[in-house]
Structures are given as C-alpha cells and as structure tokens.
Amino acid sequence: MTEYDDRISPLHGAGGEMMGKLLAEHVLPHFAASQVGRIDLSAMDDGATLELPVSGELVMTTDSHVVKPVFFPGGDIGKLAAAGTLNDLAVMGARPLALSLAVIIEEDFLMADIDRIIQSFAETLAGSDTPLICGDTKVMGRGEIDGIAINTAGIGIADPAIGDAGAQPGDVIMVTGTIGDHGMALMASREEFHLDTELVSDVDSIWPMIRSILPLGGIHAMKDPTRGGLAAALNEMSSKSQTTLELDQSKIPVRDDVQGLSDMLGISPLEVANEGKAVLVVDPAIADAILETLRQHPLGKNAAIIGHVGTEYPGRVVMTTDVGGRRFLDMPLGDPVPRIC
Amino acid sequence: MTEYDDRISPLHGAGGEMMGKLLAEHVLPHFAASQVGRIDLSAMDDGATLELPVSGELVMTTDSHVVKPVFFPGGDIGKLAAAGTLNDLAVMGARPLALSLAVIIEEDFLMADIDRIIQSFAETLAGSDTPLICGDTKVMGRGEIDGIAINTAGIGIADPAIGDAGAQPGDVIMVTGTIGDHGMALMASREEFHLDTELVSDVDSIWPMIRSILPLGGIHAMKDPTRGGLAAALNEMSSKSQTTLELDQSKIPVRDDVQGLSDMLGISPLEVANEGKAVLVVDPAIADAILETLRQHPLGKNAAIIGHVGTEYPGRVVMTTDVGGRRFLDMPLGDPVPRIC
C-alpha cells in the first residue's frame, strides 16, 4: 500500500494517471452492469451518449449535496445524492434515463469512506434501474472543503411532465408517508445535541413507487418536500396555482418520535426536509385509487390524504390545527437545520 | 439594506423564502431571454422540460469547478463553469441543448461577487445560444468551503457523437490554438508567486468554432485538453485507439510568455490545463479544410497541425523535440497546478 492508497490526495483530482487509477479502481466497478449508450461511463470520454427516446418530454434536474454528517442514521451522502435527483425526476413524472455524479473531496478523505459512499450511490441507482453515465472528480486542500460535496444531475423522460403549479379547486392533497423524518434524524444525529434516539432518515428513491401511480393519471401537481419541508412545498404549490391548500393537521402523518423531538427543540416537523416523500395534488375522482396504489408500495404504506384545494385565500396554505383552530402555514424563511441535504 | 442583502447567509441555501428571493433577484433576471421548454427555469419547479429533439444521439456531461482565485486574468469561475461544460459537449460534436447550474457558496460571500459570476456565466451561455434550465443553491458555513464551487451539467444532441477513441493510422493531429494559456495564467496570478505578467486564460466556449467544422466531417476523435493538458488528452487518445500519436514539438503553438514562465517554473506547458482549446484527430483528406475553417474563427486563428497518427508504439505519444531528439510524452500523474478549474 502506497501513501496514495488509503486517502485522497490532490493528484486524485488532477486529471492524470492518479485520477484514472482512482476511477478505475473505486468507481467504475460499481457501475459495470448498468451501462447504456454507445459511448458509456467506462469510455471515460468528455461526455456520454444516450439513444434518443421515441416520445415524451425531456426532463433535467440537478442538486448538490453537502449533508453533515456524511454518514447519518438511515443513509449517507451517496444514497442521498442518488435519491435526491431520482426523486426530483420522479415528481416531474419522469422515468430516469441517466444520472451524472460530480464529487468534490477534501484532501486526506478516507478512501474507505469513498468506497462506502460510491457503493451506496450505486445501489440506490440500481434500485431505480438508472445508469450513471458521466462524472467529475475534484480535490480541494485540507480546510478548503468540509469532507465531501456531491452534485448529481439527472435526465428523464415524461409523457407529459407533471409540474408543481397545476392544483385546481376541489383537488385532493396527499403525502406518501410520514413527514419530517430526514430533518429530525439529521438533527438528532448532530453530535452537539448528544441525543439518543431511534430516528432514521427516510432517504430513498421514490421512483419505483411513483412509477406505479403514473398510469392512473389524474396527478395535477407533485413535489418532493425537501428543504423547507412540507410547508415550503405546499406554499410553492399554492402560490403558483393561486389556489388555497387547506390542510387538516390531524391527518398529516408524523411519527411519534419525530413529533417528540420537534416539540423538545421547538422546530416544526412540517418545516424540515424529507428525502423519500412526495406531496401530490390529484383529481378527486382518482384520489382513492392513487392512495390505494401508493399504500401497496413499502415506501407508501403511510400515505394519507391531508387536505383539499380551495379558493378562500389564493396563494396561501391554511391549516386546521390539532387543537381545532385554523391558521396560515407560511413559507418558512428557510430550513431550520443547516446542511440537511 | 438589511444584513442579508450584501452577503450570502445560510438561509440563502435553505429552500425557503430567502432562497427564493436570492434566485428571483440575482439569478433569474440574467436568463429571462433564453428560456425554452414548457416548464422552464423561471417556473422554479423540481426540474425543467425540453422538447425532444427529432434525431441524433443525446450527449450528457458534467464538471465541477473549484478554481482559485475565483476571478483570474481572462475570466472567472462563472465563465469557466459555462465554458467547461459547453466545451465537453462541443468536443463530443454535440450542439448544446441546455445546462444546469449548481452553486455551493460559503457564508458571507459577497453578493456583488455572486452577481459578477452569474452575469459572466450567463453571457458565456448566451454566446453559445444555450439556455440554463435548472439549478441548485447550497450554502456552507464559514470555513466549510473556500468561497464558491460551481457544478454544471449539460445535455446536447449530436449526429453522431464524436468520441476520443477513433484515431486511425495516417490521421492528422491538430490543435485549435496556443497551448498552456489557462494553466500558466492561473499559476502566475496566484499571489504566492508575486509575478507581474500579461498572461491571460484562454477560457471561452469553443462551440461557435466547433460548430463551423462539424459539417466538413472527417473528425475521428476530439477532446478538450483541460486538466493534465495536451499531454493527458493525447495519451488518452492514443491509449484508447492503441495507435501512436507522433508530435512535432516545433509545431505546437505556445505563446512566448507562456513558454518563458514554464521554463522559469520548470513546468511543461503541455501538462497544464487549457479551457478554450480542442485537440482533433482528423482524416488527412479533410485536414486542410478543417484547419482553414478553424483559422477563420477568432478562437482558432492559431490552429495548427502538430503531428500525425502512426503505429510504432501502440498506445503511446511520441514527440520529436525542438532540439531534434525523440521522446515519449507520458501521461502526467496529474496537473501540476492545484485547483486549476
């Protein structure tokens, strides 16, 4: 074992022989089985090719991930980076065609941790039948980046794409599962809190679940409630459609331990990130069929109808609270948990 | 002016109202004129849509940029991030369809610098008629990231895509201009060297130039010699095609001031990054026409034939040096200049 074998060195990001060795030994083997296209990942070219789909709309999305800690209860930055982009495609109603993977790594980062992260990323992609087709590796010096940052971009095909602006009065609002798990699990895992909880992130690719409901039709708007949580996602949907999203707080599924920690910290579970959930606004005529189909998927077993679309306060979200009152659920200034994703 | 107006705060990357304000005021206005697709950048959805091209191969690529300093002679990280991905598409023979833009910013980064960077990025994209369609913003704390890192991914359409493995014995090797400008300009600008030179980076989108030669055909392989420079690009091309790339050093265009600084620092201009150049391996029957067409473009006025493809040492690059000897030009371990791009 040389000095370069167990930790990342600046040469691993410098475009030469050392970078080639890193990619050949620690990255390419994880993706050998999933290649598509005439010029694929293993060609290590300036880009990769994909056969043009026959019909539909192309969808593109991107996310960078700077989550801290890199390994957290229920997942790691590799799974998060894959799921984050797969989920953005999924809530656009898009079948994922391919992802890119661009990593920025701090010098001296452990190669064993790189291996764990890449393996986790690869497994998440494989679970959604999606190839990695291109990537990039940069190394920054010690103290220039806190560990590792990962960007993924993804392209998919939808027929047609589903936006987040299509809510109509009378529509039904549903979520695919419990809310706040990722944000509160991250919060609890931060060493400064010294909390001993069983909370785990919900991070996962929701494409296999979303794929099952797309043929039913009737989805007017869909979004994944990441940073800013359900509150941010719903406010965007109401603002863009100039409808009123009316929620019944008692219907919003929140795990007891998530609620408990939220109460203790004074942070609303509705304002923290989820990484394996979607919020849907659907045609009332098809709502029960969608709910039933969601519940048949392991990730959707706690799916629930949480409200409906009205007209009383255009562009606002109104919530009937557990204690019987009614209040606006406002757009948060930002997610209360830093580096949540 | 509030405390949030002139510097980046953590809330600017937290998915809520503050992030929306940052994007609405400092990002979206730069791209208003270039939108395409049914769900475009201004929709601020989970992704964006593009109409499916009629024919060709899809090409996808990605690069992260961590250049230091962020503003350097001849450009900045915004121009570099746009050109880097446009150029990767260009050397695949792909017309750019769309780019993504994902920024990771350090808390307290100057908003005025964000504005300069985004404007530079937008101008470079506009110069290649390419829309920005999606993006992501993350903020890390002070000391968690050194300033700003930018990832771009791009998709394009080629008919067909040109790889970097197609060199054939008898082919002609050419470069589109002077070699080593970016790497040596970056090197000279680093404050630790206290050098007073006129060197400027060549960073620019080469798509407008490459577009002019694609109709001529006859391009067997193409690459942009970024990290690791011309030496890395040529070694990849020879290795993948198992041919011998035979260079005449006297034909490789290198600016006098670049050569001078290289000699002083003991760094070969052939091993440092270029950010506005391509190296081509072309059919000898069409080589003169390609060269002539390249030279008609401002970025290609110093284009030159620098060698030819042989068979003597499969997978190796051989160079006849200025002093008359002949030696292998090896794959560098890595670019000698850290954070060059």
XYZ file of C-alpha atoms in Angstrom:
682
model
C 0.000 0.000 0.000
C 1.455 3.347 -1.015
C 0.760 6.647 0.637
C -1.854 7.286 -2.027
C -3.871 4.153 -1.488
C -5.856 4.833 1.649
C -6.548 8.553 1.482
C -7.466 11.068 -1.207
C -4.523 13.104 -2.488
C -4.601 16.247 -4.643
C -3.428 14.164 -7.624
C -6.645 12.143 -7.450
C -8.420 15.206 -8.803
C -5.767 16.412 -11.222
C -6.812 14.779 -14.478
C -3.838 12.470 -14.912
C -2.798 8.921 -14.200
C -3.678 9.055 -10.494
C -7.219 10.184 -11.214
C -7.609 7.468 -13.805
C -6.488 4.892 -11.243
C -8.963 6.204 -8.645
C -11.835 5.975 -11.111
C -10.825 2.594 -12.494
C -10.434 1.000 -9.080
C -13.001 2.741 -6.895
C -15.774 3.967 -9.169
C -16.179 2.131 -12.479
C -16.513 -1.374 -10.978
C -19.704 -0.306 -9.166
C -21.428 0.630 -12.411
C -20.200 -2.027 -14.829
C -23.555 -3.791 -15.039
C -25.708 -0.782 -15.762
C -24.207 0.831 -18.815
C -26.217 2.072 -21.753
C -25.412 4.185 -24.797
C -22.771 3.904 -27.482
C -20.177 5.938 -25.522
C -20.770 4.993 -21.886
C -19.255 5.743 -18.468
C -16.496 3.181 -18.944
C -15.317 5.006 -22.086
C -14.211 7.857 -19.785
C -14.775 10.321 -22.607
C -15.643 14.022 -22.338
C -19.292 13.013 -22.106
C -21.540 10.025 -22.701
C -24.257 9.250 -25.187
C -27.808 8.012 -24.859
C -30.158 6.794 -27.516
C -32.873 9.365 -28.144
C -36.205 8.312 -26.585
C -39.023 7.832 -29.075
C -41.564 10.148 -27.468
C -42.230 12.332 -24.447
C -40.679 15.408 -22.899
C -37.078 15.508 -21.728
C -36.719 16.499 -18.074
C -33.481 17.705 -16.478
C -32.690 18.471 -12.858
C -29.684 18.937 -10.577
C -28.857 19.014 -6.867
C -25.692 19.413 -4.837
C -25.397 17.631 -1.532
C -23.405 18.921 1.428
C -25.099 16.942 4.189
C -23.411 16.792 7.570
C -22.618 14.256 8.881
C -21.761 12.347 5.699
C -22.975 9.096 7.272
C -26.230 9.540 9.164
C -28.940 7.266 10.607
C -30.702 5.665 7.657
C -28.309 6.654 4.904
C -25.308 8.584 3.708
C -24.416 11.293 1.220
C -24.154 8.728 -1.594
C -27.695 7.435 -1.168
C -28.905 11.000 -0.675
C -27.230 12.233 -3.864
C -28.792 9.456 -5.918
C -32.243 9.694 -4.318
C -32.278 13.489 -4.424
C -32.059 13.640 -8.186
C -34.102 10.493 -8.878
C -36.857 11.988 -6.714
C -36.791 15.337 -8.493
C -37.284 13.454 -11.751
C -39.966 11.226 -10.208
C -42.088 14.152 -9.002
C -41.897 15.568 -12.518
C -43.455 12.278 -13.610
C -40.233 11.402 -15.424
C -38.686 7.990 -15.826
C -34.971 8.445 -15.093
C -32.756 7.928 -18.143
C -29.343 8.688 -16.630
C -27.534 10.454 -13.819
C -24.205 12.247 -13.567
C -22.007 12.212 -10.460
C -19.573 15.007 -9.629
C -17.646 14.834 -6.377
C -15.524 17.453 -4.642
C -13.392 15.778 -1.995
C -11.155 17.131 0.753
C -7.549 16.016 0.662
C -6.907 13.116 3.078
C -10.529 11.959 2.977
C -10.539 8.222 3.702
C -10.649 6.031 0.612
C -12.720 3.509 2.579
C -15.377 6.183 3.066
C -15.302 6.972 -0.650
C -15.919 3.284 -1.309
C -18.908 3.189 1.067
C -20.394 6.332 -0.440
C -19.986 5.198 -4.043
C -21.404 1.765 -3.256
C -24.419 3.306 -1.576
C -24.905 5.653 -4.530
C -24.643 2.752 -6.986
C -27.129 0.583 -5.084
C -29.680 3.383 -4.977
C -29.326 3.948 -8.710
C -29.609 0.229 -9.410
C -32.805 0.081 -7.367
C -34.323 2.515 -9.839
C -32.803 0.880 -12.932
C -30.851 4.026 -13.715
C -27.339 4.152 -15.176
C -24.615 6.558 -14.140
C -23.187 7.803 -17.421
C -20.749 10.619 -16.643
C -18.942 12.280 -13.768
C -16.224 14.517 -12.490
C -13.739 14.424 -9.625
C -12.157 17.422 -7.943
C -9.950 17.533 -4.866
C -9.604 20.594 -2.638
C -6.948 21.069 0.036
C -7.384 20.428 3.733
C -9.716 23.028 5.192
C -10.915 24.130 1.756
C -13.971 21.839 1.797
C -15.517 20.109 4.793
C -15.188 16.459 3.734
C -17.099 15.871 0.531
C -19.749 17.549 -1.609
C -21.599 15.639 -4.299
C -23.526 17.009 -7.237
C -25.829 14.913 -9.344
C -27.736 15.916 -12.422
C -30.344 13.728 -13.997
C -32.286 13.469 -17.204
C -35.548 11.651 -17.624
C -38.442 11.258 -19.972
C -42.045 12.116 -19.134
C -45.231 11.893 -21.140
C -46.091 14.562 -20.219
C -44.092 16.099 -17.367
C -46.026 16.980 -14.214
C -45.287 20.415 -12.777
C -45.975 21.819 -9.337
C -48.355 24.570 -10.462
C -51.410 22.570 -11.508
C -53.552 22.490 -8.353
C -57.260 23.073 -9.056
C -60.087 23.829 -6.639
C -61.648 20.578 -5.469
C -58.424 18.584 -5.825
C -57.255 16.281 -3.068
C -53.864 16.762 -1.346
C -51.934 13.714 -0.185
C -48.482 12.800 1.099
C -46.811 9.460 0.510
C -45.743 8.904 4.133
C -44.610 10.332 7.446
C -43.281 13.880 7.445
C -40.085 15.291 8.970
C -38.110 12.053 9.332
C -34.969 13.164 7.479
C -34.628 16.569 9.054
C -35.232 15.386 12.593
C -32.977 12.332 12.211
C -30.187 14.599 10.965
C -30.785 16.996 13.803
C -30.711 14.194 16.371
C -27.506 12.770 14.916
C -25.563 16.017 15.205
C -23.075 15.424 17.929
C -23.794 18.749 19.593
C -27.200 17.510 20.741
C -25.997 14.263 22.359
C -29.399 12.761 21.709
C -30.035 9.054 21.902
C -32.945 8.393 19.573
C -34.000 5.725 17.127
C -34.814 8.275 14.435
C -33.744 7.367 10.912
C -33.854 9.357 7.720
C -36.421 8.398 5.106
C -33.864 8.884 2.317
C -34.716 6.649 -0.626
C -35.583 6.738 -4.293
C -39.339 7.099 -4.662
C -39.306 6.378 -8.400
C -40.367 2.712 -8.027
C -43.399 3.928 -6.050
C -44.242 6.895 -8.278
C -43.935 4.697 -11.361
C -46.836 2.623 -10.052
C -49.270 5.555 -9.895
C -48.418 7.378 -13.128
C -50.595 5.100 -15.307
C -53.624 6.040 -13.185
C -53.439 9.645 -14.388
C -55.114 12.468 -12.504
C -51.977 13.898 -10.854
C -52.281 17.661 -11.255
C -49.158 18.663 -9.307
C -46.394 16.838 -7.474
C -43.348 17.859 -5.459
C -40.813 16.344 -3.092
C -40.825 18.245 0.183
C -37.078 18.579 0.799
C -35.511 21.770 2.220
C -38.159 23.814 3.976
C -40.236 20.655 4.297
C -43.911 20.174 3.584
C -44.574 23.833 4.428
C -42.271 25.105 1.671
C -43.527 22.609 -0.915
C -47.196 23.391 -0.257
C -46.610 27.147 -0.276
C -44.910 26.886 -3.658
C -47.796 24.842 -4.998
C -50.458 27.231 -3.699
C -48.571 30.313 -4.798
C -48.016 29.040 -8.337
C -51.603 27.918 -8.815
C -53.122 30.819 -6.839
C -55.339 28.352 -5.039
C -55.734 27.724 -1.309
C -54.293 24.500 0.029
C -56.414 23.558 3.034
C -54.843 21.045 5.403
C -56.117 19.067 8.335
C -53.157 18.826 10.690
C -54.556 15.701 12.346
C -54.297 13.890 9.012
C -50.621 14.672 8.411
C -48.674 11.525 9.328
C -45.850 12.332 11.756
C -44.011 9.649 13.709
C -44.347 9.939 17.489
C -40.593 10.167 17.997
C -40.296 12.845 15.305
C -43.073 14.824 16.960
C -41.459 14.363 20.360
C -38.094 15.678 19.233
C -39.793 18.514 17.357
C -41.645 19.573 20.496
C -38.436 19.394 22.506
C -36.457 21.534 20.036
C -39.267 23.890 19.096
C -38.915 23.037 15.402
C -41.940 22.145 13.317
C -41.698 18.783 11.532
C -43.582 20.460 8.692
C -40.613 22.765 8.024
C -37.776 20.244 7.853
C -36.578 18.226 4.888
C -37.903 14.870 3.749
C -35.823 12.798 1.315
C -38.129 9.933 0.429
C -41.558 11.503 0.195
C -43.810 13.237 -2.294
C -46.762 15.538 -1.907
C -49.440 15.198 -4.578
C -52.418 17.233 -5.662
C -54.803 14.971 -7.534
C -58.166 14.788 -9.222
C -60.731 13.802 -6.539
C -62.200 11.167 -8.854
C -58.930 9.222 -8.858
C -57.658 10.068 -5.363
C -58.712 6.810 -3.699
C -57.131 4.700 -6.434
C -53.867 6.626 -6.150
C -53.867 6.322 -2.359
C -54.544 2.610 -2.540
C -51.752 2.062 -5.066
C -49.292 4.134 -3.035
C -50.076 2.105 0.083
C -49.215 -1.117 -1.708
C -45.614 0.068 -2.001
C -43.382 -0.245 1.101
C -42.423 3.437 0.884
C -46.083 4.444 0.640
C -47.659 2.391 3.386
C -48.346 5.517 5.466
C -49.662 7.549 2.525
C -52.530 9.780 3.569
C -54.964 12.358 2.292
C -54.171 15.525 4.240
C -56.450 18.133 2.756
C -58.019 19.627 -0.314
C -57.690 22.586 -2.636
C -59.962 25.573 -2.165
C -60.215 29.204 -3.195
C -60.627 31.210 0.003
C -57.097 32.623 0.233
C -55.427 32.458 -3.190
C -51.757 31.535 -2.923
C -51.908 30.593 0.746
C -51.823 27.400 2.788
C -54.382 27.175 5.594
C -54.258 24.502 8.282
C -56.914 23.352 10.726
C -54.782 22.579 13.747
C -54.944 19.685 16.147
C -56.483 21.945 18.774
C -59.252 22.987 16.417
C -58.060 26.411 15.340
C -57.287 27.469 11.814
C -54.108 29.262 10.783
C -51.919 30.071 7.809
C -48.998 27.718 7.299
C -46.460 30.194 5.944
C -43.483 29.776 3.673
C -40.528 29.236 6.040
C -37.633 31.652 5.681
C -35.510 28.535 5.255
C -34.995 25.060 6.643
C -34.067 25.378 10.340
C -31.458 22.637 10.023
C -28.267 23.672 8.167
C -26.588 21.258 5.727
C -29.578 18.974 5.824
C -29.000 17.669 2.298
C -30.284 47.325 3.017
C -30.708 44.534 5.541
C -27.968 42.356 6.874
C -28.921 39.769 4.265
C -28.629 41.969 1.233
C -24.918 42.247 0.617
C -23.577 38.879 1.743
C -24.675 35.275 1.464
C -26.373 33.914 4.595
C -27.173 30.287 5.468
C -30.855 30.972 4.750
C -29.984 31.722 1.119
C -29.407 27.988 0.700
C -32.196 26.707 2.910
C -35.038 26.199 0.477
C -37.402 28.844 1.790
C -38.355 32.446 1.209
C -34.786 33.786 1.433
C -33.555 31.382 -1.225
C -36.454 32.295 -3.464
C -35.559 35.974 -3.089
C -31.910 35.314 -3.928
C -32.875 33.447 -7.080
C -35.563 35.903 -8.130
C -33.322 38.954 -7.700
C -29.834 37.722 -8.534
C -30.206 34.755 -10.870
C -33.416 34.597 -12.888
C -33.127 38.095 -14.456
C -29.907 37.031 -16.202
C -31.636 34.200 -18.039
C -35.046 35.653 -18.823
C -34.366 35.932 -22.534
C -33.113 32.428 -23.125
C -35.827 30.157 -21.866
C -37.082 27.134 -23.736
C -39.333 24.228 -22.813
C -42.822 24.034 -21.361
C -41.597 24.093 -17.732
C -38.569 26.401 -17.781
C -36.062 27.851 -15.298
C -38.446 30.618 -14.261
C -41.017 28.013 -13.194
C -38.623 27.090 -10.349
C -40.009 23.558 -10.372
C -38.241 20.352 -9.309
C -36.811 20.141 -12.828
C -37.335 21.613 -16.274
C -38.561 20.219 -19.547
C -37.174 20.262 -23.059
C -38.818 19.289 -26.286
C -37.395 16.015 -27.550
C -35.009 16.555 -30.484
C -36.074 14.894 -33.717
C -32.905 12.917 -34.386
C -29.364 12.311 -33.200
C -27.736 10.983 -30.056
C -28.225 12.595 -26.665
C -24.953 13.600 -25.006
C -24.579 14.373 -21.304
C -21.589 15.687 -19.378
C -20.774 17.326 -16.048
C -17.952 19.259 -14.390
C -17.425 20.875 -11.023
C -15.303 23.993 -10.786
C -13.228 24.933 -7.759
C -10.787 27.333 -9.446
C -8.680 29.563 -7.234
C -8.724 32.524 -7.427
C -12.378 32.871 -8.380
C -11.564 35.912 -10.540
C -8.450 35.389 -12.647
C -6.812 37.084 -15.636
C -9.071 36.454 -18.612
C -12.095 35.133 -16.789
C -13.766 33.916 -13.639
C -15.411 30.808 -12.236
C -18.711 31.711 -13.909
C -17.271 31.840 -17.407
C -15.215 28.739 -16.655
C -18.235 26.774 -15.441
C -20.210 27.616 -18.567
C -17.330 27.051 -20.987
C -16.191 23.858 -19.287
C -19.431 22.059 -19.953
C -20.158 23.679 -23.313
C -16.686 22.575 -24.422
C -17.163 19.000 -23.247
C -20.315 18.883 -25.344
C -18.579 20.582 -28.281
C -15.731 18.058 -28.429
C -18.347 15.303 -28.466
C -19.670 17.018 -31.600
C -22.835 17.931 -29.712
C -24.914 21.048 -30.093
C -25.724 22.202 -26.553
C -29.411 21.903 -25.650
C -29.319 23.059 -22.037
C -27.139 23.493 -18.978
C -27.753 23.196 -15.255
C -26.046 25.374 -12.642
C -25.474 24.230 -9.057
C -23.568 26.502 -6.702
C -22.167 25.827 -3.254
C -21.357 29.136 -1.569
C -19.560 29.996 1.647
C -21.493 32.023 4.181
C -20.634 35.752 3.952
C -19.555 35.505 0.308
C -20.127 38.920 -1.266
C -23.403 39.256 -3.140
C -21.646 41.591 -5.585
C -19.276 38.762 -6.482
C -22.217 36.401 -6.967
C -23.675 38.949 -9.380
C -20.425 39.179 -11.377
C -20.092 35.407 -11.545
C -23.685 34.799 -12.621
C -23.503 37.551 -15.222
C -20.322 36.097 -16.652
C -21.888 32.637 -16.702
C -24.997 33.961 -18.437
C -23.017 35.843 -21.085
C -20.975 32.771 -21.918
C -24.108 30.674 -22.276
C -25.765 33.329 -24.424
C -22.720 33.384 -26.714
C -23.416 29.745 -27.479
C -27.207 30.135 -27.710
C -27.699 27.800 -24.772
C -30.381 28.122 -22.091
C -29.881 27.492 -18.402
C -32.868 25.379 -17.410
C -32.336 24.202 -13.834
C -30.128 24.752 -10.830
C -29.471 24.357 -7.142
C -28.116 26.571 -4.368
C -26.403 25.380 -1.218
C -24.677 27.432 1.465
C -21.962 26.051 3.743
C -20.660 27.749 6.867
C -17.529 29.874 7.109
C -14.508 27.665 6.718
C -16.564 24.758 5.358
C -15.964 25.711 1.702
C -13.334 28.043 0.318
C -15.524 30.673 -1.357
C -17.611 29.050 -4.042
C -17.782 25.829 -6.050
C -19.897 25.555 -9.160
C -21.152 22.440 -10.890
C -22.638 22.459 -14.342
C -24.126 19.580 -16.257
C -25.057 19.814 -19.892
C -27.049 17.920 -22.430
C -26.605 18.181 -26.156
C -27.509 16.494 -29.384
C -25.004 15.024 -31.841
C -25.440 13.258 -35.128
C -23.433 11.213 -34.406
C -21.366 11.917 -31.273
C -17.589 12.033 -31.730
C -15.601 10.117 -29.147
C -11.938 10.343 -28.219
C -11.016 6.792 -29.244
C -11.231 6.996 -33.029
C -7.667 7.831 -34.111
C -6.530 5.841 -37.160
C -3.035 5.445 -38.606
C -2.430 8.174 -41.171
C -4.732 10.680 -39.440
C -3.600 14.244 -38.849
C -3.422 15.738 -35.328
C -4.233 19.404 -34.801
C -4.881 21.846 -32.003
C -7.141 24.874 -32.283
C -4.699 27.353 -30.754
C -1.909 28.089 -28.299
C -1.344 25.591 -25.514
C -0.939 26.158 -21.772
C -2.506 29.618 -21.501
C -5.044 28.844 -18.778
C -2.763 26.867 -16.514
C 0.119 29.293 -16.711
C -2.132 32.367 -16.316
C -3.643 30.802 -13.186
C -0.205 29.959 -11.895
C 1.045 33.495 -12.497
C -1.992 35.001 -10.797
C -1.561 33.080 -7.562
C -0.464 35.608 -5.044
C 2.302 33.433 -3.693
C 4.327 33.914 -6.861
C 4.170 37.720 -6.973
C 4.577 37.560 -10.729
C 3.854 40.511 -12.948
C 2.868 39.051 -16.311
C 0.380 39.784 -19.050
C -0.759 36.169 -19.215
C -4.474 35.615 -19.602
C -6.517 32.443 -19.553
C -7.971 31.203 -22.820
C -11.266 30.311 -21.102
C -14.111 30.503 -23.600
C -16.827 28.443 -25.207
C -15.448 26.777 -28.319
C -18.859 25.630 -29.540
C -19.257 28.503 -32.068
C -15.901 27.445 -33.581
C -16.513 23.695 -33.463
C -19.958 24.164 -34.988
C -18.285 25.566 -38.094
C -16.187 22.446 -38.756
C -18.722 19.701 -37.979
C -20.364 19.875 -41.423
C -16.992 19.125 -43.049
C -16.945 15.651 -41.482
C -13.730 13.667 -41.139
C -13.200 14.262 -37.397
C -12.222 10.866 -35.995
C -11.570 11.944 -32.413
C -11.758 15.187 -30.460
C -11.009 16.261 -26.901
C -10.549 19.426 -24.874
C -7.162 19.373 -23.178
C -8.123 20.577 -19.680
C -6.536 19.110 -16.523
C -3.272 17.399 -17.384
C -3.136 19.489 -20.535
C -2.329 18.383 -24.059
C -0.175 15.553 -22.708
C -3.090 13.948 -20.836
C -5.551 14.401 -23.705
C -3.195 12.894 -26.295
C -2.270 9.983 -24.052
C -5.924 9.143 -23.554
C -6.497 9.289 -27.294
C -3.522 7.077 -28.127
C -4.278 4.622 -25.359
C -7.919 4.200 -26.332
C -7.165 3.765 -30.036
C -3.928 1.799 -29.489
C -2.250 3.979 -32.067
C 0.880 6.109 -31.789
C 0.376 9.863 -31.726
C 3.533 11.361 -33.242
C 4.064 15.038 -32.484
C 6.466 17.629 -33.793
C 7.153 19.882 -30.797
C 8.145 22.782 -33.034
C 4.635 22.804 -34.488
C 2.813 23.052 -31.130
C 1.779 26.685 -30.735
C 2.910 28.065 -27.358
C 2.941 31.772 -26.569
C 6.385 33.182 -25.776
C 5.312 34.422 -22.350
C 3.751 31.055 -21.517
C 6.960 29.302 -22.556
C 9.011 31.791 -20.564
C 7.067 31.254 -17.351
C 7.090 27.498 -17.941
C 10.862 27.489 -18.258
C 11.179 29.585 -15.121
C 8.933 27.314 -13.043
C 10.064 24.040 -14.575
C 6.508 23.131 -15.561
C 5.714 21.931 -19.077
C 3.023 23.951 -20.865
C 1.946 20.641 -22.383
C 0.859 19.374 -18.955
C -1.282 22.279 -17.767
C -4.952 22.941 -18.410
C -6.435 24.756 -21.379
C -10.026 25.994 -21.191
C -10.704 27.207 -24.719
C -8.966 24.707 -26.948
C -9.593 21.397 -28.656
C -7.289 18.728 -29.995
C -8.540 16.920 -33.081
C -7.554 13.779 -34.929
C -8.847 14.029 -38.470
C -8.945 12.304 -41.818
C -5.889 13.550 -43.810
C -8.072 14.190 -46.855
C -10.068 16.825 -44.990
C -7.363 18.167 -42.660
C -6.555 21.301 -44.667
C -10.199 22.266 -44.980
C -10.730 21.849 -41.246
C -7.603 23.865 -40.455
C -8.662 26.646 -42.798
C -12.158 26.795 -41.316
C -10.816 26.822 -37.755
C -8.483 29.697 -38.586
C -11.386 31.799 -39.802
C -12.778 31.828 -36.276
C -11.197 34.241 -33.743
C -10.599 31.409 -31.266
C -8.940 29.306 -33.968
C -6.588 31.782 -35.591
C -3.549 29.951 -34.196
C -4.842 26.485 -35.106
C -2.032 24.219 -36.231
C -1.275 20.712 -37.409
C 1.057 19.269 -34.784
C 1.602 15.689 -35.868
C 0.111 12.528 -37.241
C -1.054 9.111 -36.164
C 1.270 6.131 -36.591
C 1.644 2.587 -35.353
C 5.191 2.294 -33.999
C 4.338 2.357 -30.266
C 0.679 1.431 -29.780
C -0.943 3.480 -27.015
C 1.947 5.923 -26.683
C 2.607 9.542 -27.594
C 5.996 10.231 -29.191
C 7.383 13.724 -29.664
C 10.195 14.961 -31.860
C 11.618 17.681 -29.655
C 12.807 21.159 -30.567
C 16.405 20.020 -30.182
C 15.885 17.183 -32.625
C 15.576 14.224 -30.283
C 12.599 11.956 -29.994
C 10.958 11.013 -26.703
C 7.782 9.652 -25.199
C 5.371 12.282 -23.937
C 3.929 10.414 -20.974
C 0.618 10.651 -19.186
C 1.213 13.126 -16.355
C 0.446 11.898 -12.848
C -1.788 14.944 -12.623
C -1.947 18.634 -13.444
C 0.899 20.393 -11.607
C -1.340 23.338 -10.739
C -3.941 22.630 -7.996
C -7.491 23.981 -8.311
C -6.872 24.975 -11.896
C -10.518 24.601 -12.896
